Coordinates of C-alpha atoms in Angstrom, one line a residue:
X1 CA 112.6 81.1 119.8
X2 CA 108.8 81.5 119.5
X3 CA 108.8 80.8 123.9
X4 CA 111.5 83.7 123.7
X5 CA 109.2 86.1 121.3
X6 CA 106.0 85.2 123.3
X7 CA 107.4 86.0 126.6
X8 CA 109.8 89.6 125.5
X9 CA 105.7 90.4 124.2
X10 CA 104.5 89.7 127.4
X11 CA 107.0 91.8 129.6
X12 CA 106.9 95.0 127.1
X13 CA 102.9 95.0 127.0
X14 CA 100.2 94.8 124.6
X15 CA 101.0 98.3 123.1
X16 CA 104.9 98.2 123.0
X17 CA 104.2 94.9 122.0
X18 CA 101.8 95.4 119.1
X19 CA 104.0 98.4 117.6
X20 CA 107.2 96.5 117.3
X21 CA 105.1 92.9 116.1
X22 CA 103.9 96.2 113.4
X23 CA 107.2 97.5 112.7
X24 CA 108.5 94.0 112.0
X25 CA 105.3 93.6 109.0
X26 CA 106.7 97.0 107.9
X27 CA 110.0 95.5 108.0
X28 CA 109.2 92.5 105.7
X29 CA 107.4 94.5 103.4
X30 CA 110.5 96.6 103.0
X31 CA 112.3 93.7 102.5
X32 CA 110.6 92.8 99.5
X33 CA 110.8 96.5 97.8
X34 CA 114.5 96.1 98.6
X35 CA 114.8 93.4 95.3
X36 CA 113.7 96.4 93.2
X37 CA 117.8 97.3 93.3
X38 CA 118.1 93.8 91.4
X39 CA 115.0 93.2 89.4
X40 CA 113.8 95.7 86.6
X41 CA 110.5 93.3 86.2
X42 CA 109.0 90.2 88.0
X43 CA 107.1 87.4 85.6
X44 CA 103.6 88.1 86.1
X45 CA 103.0 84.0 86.7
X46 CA 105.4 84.2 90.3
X47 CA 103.7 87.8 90.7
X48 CA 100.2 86.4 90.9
X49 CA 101.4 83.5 92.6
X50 CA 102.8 85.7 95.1
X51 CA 99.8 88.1 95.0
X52 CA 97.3 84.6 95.4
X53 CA 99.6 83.0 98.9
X54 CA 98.9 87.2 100.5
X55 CA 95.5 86.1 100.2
X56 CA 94.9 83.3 101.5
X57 CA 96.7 84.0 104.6
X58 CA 94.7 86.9 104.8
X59 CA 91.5 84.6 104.8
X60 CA 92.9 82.4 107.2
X61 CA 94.0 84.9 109.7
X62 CA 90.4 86.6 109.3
X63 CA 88.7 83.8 110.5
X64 CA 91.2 82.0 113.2
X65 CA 93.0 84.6 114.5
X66 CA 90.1 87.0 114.7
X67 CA 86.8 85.9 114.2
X68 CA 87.0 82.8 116.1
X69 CA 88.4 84.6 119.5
X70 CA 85.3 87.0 118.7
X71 CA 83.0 84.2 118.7
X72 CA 84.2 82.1 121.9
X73 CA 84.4 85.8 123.9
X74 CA 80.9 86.5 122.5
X75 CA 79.7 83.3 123.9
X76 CA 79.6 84.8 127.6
X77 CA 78.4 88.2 126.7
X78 CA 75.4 86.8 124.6
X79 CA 74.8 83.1 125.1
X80 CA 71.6 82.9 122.8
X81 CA 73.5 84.8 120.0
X82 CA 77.2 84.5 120.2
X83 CA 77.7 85.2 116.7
X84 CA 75.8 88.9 117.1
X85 CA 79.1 90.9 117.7
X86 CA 81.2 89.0 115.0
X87 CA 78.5 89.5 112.5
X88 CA 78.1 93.4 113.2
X89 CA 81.7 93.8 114.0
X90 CA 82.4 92.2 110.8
X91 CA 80.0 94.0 108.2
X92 CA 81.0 97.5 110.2
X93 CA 84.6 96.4 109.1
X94 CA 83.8 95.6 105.2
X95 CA 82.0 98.8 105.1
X96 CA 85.0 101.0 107.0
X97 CA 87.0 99.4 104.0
X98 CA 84.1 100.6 101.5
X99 CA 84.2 104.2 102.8
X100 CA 87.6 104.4 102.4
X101 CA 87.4 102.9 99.4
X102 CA 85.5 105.3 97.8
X103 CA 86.6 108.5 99.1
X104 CA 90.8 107.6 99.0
X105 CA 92.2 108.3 95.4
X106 CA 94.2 105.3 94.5
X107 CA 94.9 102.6 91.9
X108 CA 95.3 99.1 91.8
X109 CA 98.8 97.7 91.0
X110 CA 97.5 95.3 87.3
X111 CA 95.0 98.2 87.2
X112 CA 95.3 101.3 84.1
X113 CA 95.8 104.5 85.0
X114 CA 91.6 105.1 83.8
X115 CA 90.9 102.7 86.2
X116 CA 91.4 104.7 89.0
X117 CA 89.2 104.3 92.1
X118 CA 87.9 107.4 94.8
X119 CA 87.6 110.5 94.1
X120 CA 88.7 112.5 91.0
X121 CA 92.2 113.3 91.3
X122 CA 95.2 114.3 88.9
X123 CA 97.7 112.4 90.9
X124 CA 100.3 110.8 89.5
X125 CA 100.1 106.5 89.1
X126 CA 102.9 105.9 91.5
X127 CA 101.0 107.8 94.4
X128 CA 97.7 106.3 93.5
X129 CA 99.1 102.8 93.7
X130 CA 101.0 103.6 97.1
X131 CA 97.6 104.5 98.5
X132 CA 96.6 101.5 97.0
X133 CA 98.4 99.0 98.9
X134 CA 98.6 101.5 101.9
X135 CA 95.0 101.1 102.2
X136 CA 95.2 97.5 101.9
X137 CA 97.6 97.6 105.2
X138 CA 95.6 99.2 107.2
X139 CA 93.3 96.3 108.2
X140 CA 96.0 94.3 108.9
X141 CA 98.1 96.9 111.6
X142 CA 94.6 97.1 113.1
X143 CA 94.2 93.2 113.2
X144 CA 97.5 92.9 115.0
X145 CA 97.0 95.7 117.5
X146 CA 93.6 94.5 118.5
X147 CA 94.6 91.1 119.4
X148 CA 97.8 92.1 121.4
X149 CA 95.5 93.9 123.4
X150 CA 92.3 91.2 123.3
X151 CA 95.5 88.9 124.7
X152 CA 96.2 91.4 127.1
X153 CA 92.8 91.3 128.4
X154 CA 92.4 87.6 129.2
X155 CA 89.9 87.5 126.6
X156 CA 89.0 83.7 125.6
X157 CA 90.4 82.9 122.5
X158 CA 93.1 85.2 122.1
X159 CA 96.8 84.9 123.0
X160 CA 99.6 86.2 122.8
X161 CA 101.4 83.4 120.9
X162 CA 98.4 83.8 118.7
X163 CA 99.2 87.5 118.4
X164 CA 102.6 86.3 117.3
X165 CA 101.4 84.1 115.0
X166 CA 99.5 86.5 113.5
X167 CA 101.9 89.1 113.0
X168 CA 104.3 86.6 111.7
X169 CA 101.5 85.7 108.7
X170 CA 101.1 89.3 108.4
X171 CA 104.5 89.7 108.0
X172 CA 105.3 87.0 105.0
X173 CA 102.6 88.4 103.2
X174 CA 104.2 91.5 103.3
X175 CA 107.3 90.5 101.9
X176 CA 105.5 90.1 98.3
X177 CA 103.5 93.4 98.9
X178 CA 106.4 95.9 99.2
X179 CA 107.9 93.7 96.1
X180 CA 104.0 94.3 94.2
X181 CA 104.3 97.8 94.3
X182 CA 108.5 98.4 94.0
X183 CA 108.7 96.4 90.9
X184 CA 105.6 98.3 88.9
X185 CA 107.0 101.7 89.7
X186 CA 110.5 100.3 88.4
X187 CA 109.0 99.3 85.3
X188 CA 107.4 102.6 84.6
X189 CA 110.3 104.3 84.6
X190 CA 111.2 105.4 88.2
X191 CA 114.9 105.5 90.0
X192 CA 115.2 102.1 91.9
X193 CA 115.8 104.0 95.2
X194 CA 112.4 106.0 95.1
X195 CA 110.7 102.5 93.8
X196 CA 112.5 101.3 96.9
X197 CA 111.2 104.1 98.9
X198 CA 107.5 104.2 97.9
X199 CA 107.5 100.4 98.2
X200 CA 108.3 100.2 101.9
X201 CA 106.1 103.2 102.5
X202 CA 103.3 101.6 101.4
X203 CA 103.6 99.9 105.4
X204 CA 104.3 102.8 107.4
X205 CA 101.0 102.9 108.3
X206 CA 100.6 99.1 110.1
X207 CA 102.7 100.6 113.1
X208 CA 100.0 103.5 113.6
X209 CA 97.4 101.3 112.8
X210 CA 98.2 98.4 115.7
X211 CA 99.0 101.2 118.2
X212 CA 95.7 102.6 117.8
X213 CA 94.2 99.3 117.6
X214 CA 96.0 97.8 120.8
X215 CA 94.7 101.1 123.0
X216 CA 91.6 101.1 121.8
X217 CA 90.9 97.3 122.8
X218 CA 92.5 97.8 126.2
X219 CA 90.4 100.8 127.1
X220 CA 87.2 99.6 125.8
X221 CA 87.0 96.0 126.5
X222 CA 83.0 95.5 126.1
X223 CA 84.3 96.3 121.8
X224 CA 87.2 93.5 122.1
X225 CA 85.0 90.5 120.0
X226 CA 83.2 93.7 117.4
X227 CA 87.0 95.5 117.5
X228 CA 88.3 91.4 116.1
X229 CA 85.8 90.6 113.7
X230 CA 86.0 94.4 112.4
X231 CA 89.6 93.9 111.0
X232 CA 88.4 90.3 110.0
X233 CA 86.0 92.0 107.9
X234 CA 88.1 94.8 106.5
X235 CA 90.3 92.1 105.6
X236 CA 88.5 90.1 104.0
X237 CA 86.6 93.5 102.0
X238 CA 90.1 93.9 100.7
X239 CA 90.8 90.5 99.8
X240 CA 88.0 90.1 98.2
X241 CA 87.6 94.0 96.5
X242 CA 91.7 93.9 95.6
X243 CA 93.5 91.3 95.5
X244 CA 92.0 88.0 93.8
X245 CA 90.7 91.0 90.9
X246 CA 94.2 91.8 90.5
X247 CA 95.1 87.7 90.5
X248 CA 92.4 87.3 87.6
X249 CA 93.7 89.4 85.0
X250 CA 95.8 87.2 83.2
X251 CA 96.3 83.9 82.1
X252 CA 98.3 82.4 85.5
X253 CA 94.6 82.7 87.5
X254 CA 95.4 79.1 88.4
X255 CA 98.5 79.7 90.0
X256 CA 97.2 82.4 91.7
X257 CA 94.3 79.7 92.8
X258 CA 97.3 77.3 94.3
X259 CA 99.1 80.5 96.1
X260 CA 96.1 81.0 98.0
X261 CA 96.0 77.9 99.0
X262 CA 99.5 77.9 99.8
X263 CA 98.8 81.5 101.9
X264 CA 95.5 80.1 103.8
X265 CA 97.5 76.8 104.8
X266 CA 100.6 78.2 105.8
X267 CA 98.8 80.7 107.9
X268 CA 96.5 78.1 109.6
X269 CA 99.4 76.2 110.7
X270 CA 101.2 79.4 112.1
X271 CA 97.9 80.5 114.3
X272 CA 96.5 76.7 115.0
X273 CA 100.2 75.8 116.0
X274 CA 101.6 78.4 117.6
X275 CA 98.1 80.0 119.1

């Protein structure tokens, strides 16, 4: 099946490709906001669980499926210093986050309502957490799109079952996402189709984001190792910044500890395996 996936990747191209691996994260995530139509709430000890496992395979696709690649391609471009790209890609990725960060209104899902990040804004809660999670996706269309096109290049490191495996981490993280932000809405009071709807939206943007990242690589392939260890940094900026805070606000922090664990593990054996 993966032989099957790896090769239909191969024959549509690094951008066809990374816009349908994209769509399919998107998919998963609406696949998750889709149990809104038969849960009102979600116990908060599964929640952080589920919240812990989407970051830890964001940690562990950070560093294998990107910033390794960036490293071994770096190794020909500056043999004294391979690690000079993947250290300025990566901070130049943490601080694209932090920009956004501060300027985009939004609100983080365990977060109240007068703990709003960005600028000032009147917005209601339910848009302020969709831009919450839709910046969190960002990153990750961008982490796909780059290494479809760093596979497409030849470039040491990267492949296109890694690509695969990647997007297929991406993607079971996802699942919990759309559920993080459907259920929340639900619970405040909106119709369990527009929870639905806001909690898939929350992924519309991966698509963009991988196209944009896939083009980008192929045209500009002196950026491929900065381009990889930029989305590992804005990933792990979000990681970091939203997700573990939003594990550590109850009582179930060591559950969320275990889901990480769960998350980082499961997405090592997808990129070491399959990449």
């Amino acid at each position: 099946m993966i032989e099957q996936i790896e090769t239909l990747a191969t024959e549509l191209g690094p951008v066809k490709a990374a816009l349908f691996a994209t769509i399919f994260t998107w998919l998963m995530t609406a696949l998750g906001a889709s149990l809104v139509f038969f849960f009102k709430t979600i116990n908060r000890a599964v929640f952080d669980t589920m919240l812990g496992f989407t970051g830890g395979v964001m940690i562990a696709a950070s560093f294998w499926s990107l910033l390794a690649p960036s490293i071994a391609h770096s190794e020909k471009m500056f043999p004294t210093m391979p690690w000079l790209p993947a250290a300025i890609g990566f901070l130049l990725g943490g601080f694209f986050i932090f920009g956004l960060d501060k300027l985009m209104p939004h609100l983080h899902i365990n977060f109240k309502k007068e703990e709003t990040e960005g600028v000032a804004t009147k917005w209601h809660r339910s848009t302020l957490l969709l831009l919450a999670i839709t910046l969190h996706n960002i990153p990750e269309g961008l982490a796909v799109g780059i290494l479809f096109g760093a596979a497409a290049n030849g470039m040491e490191g990267a492949s296109i079952s890694a690509a695969v495996a990647l997007a297929i981490g991406i993607g079971i993280q996802n699942f919990p996402e759309g559920l993080a932000v459907a259920v929340p809405l639900r619970r405040q009071g909106v119709s369990r189709r527009k929870s639905f709807w806001y909690g898939q939206l929350s992924a519309v943007v991966e698509p963009i984001a991988g196209v944009i990242g896939a083009v980008a690589v192929i045209h500009m392939q002196n950026v491929l190792p900065y381009a990889l260890s930029f989305a590992a940094g804005a990933m792990i900026y979000v990681v970091v910044e939203e997700v573990i805070p939003e594990t550590q606000r109850d009582k179930y922090t060591d559950l969320a500890t275990l889901g990480f664990m769960l998350g980082f593990v499961v997405m090592m054996i997808l990129d070491v395996g399959l990449g």
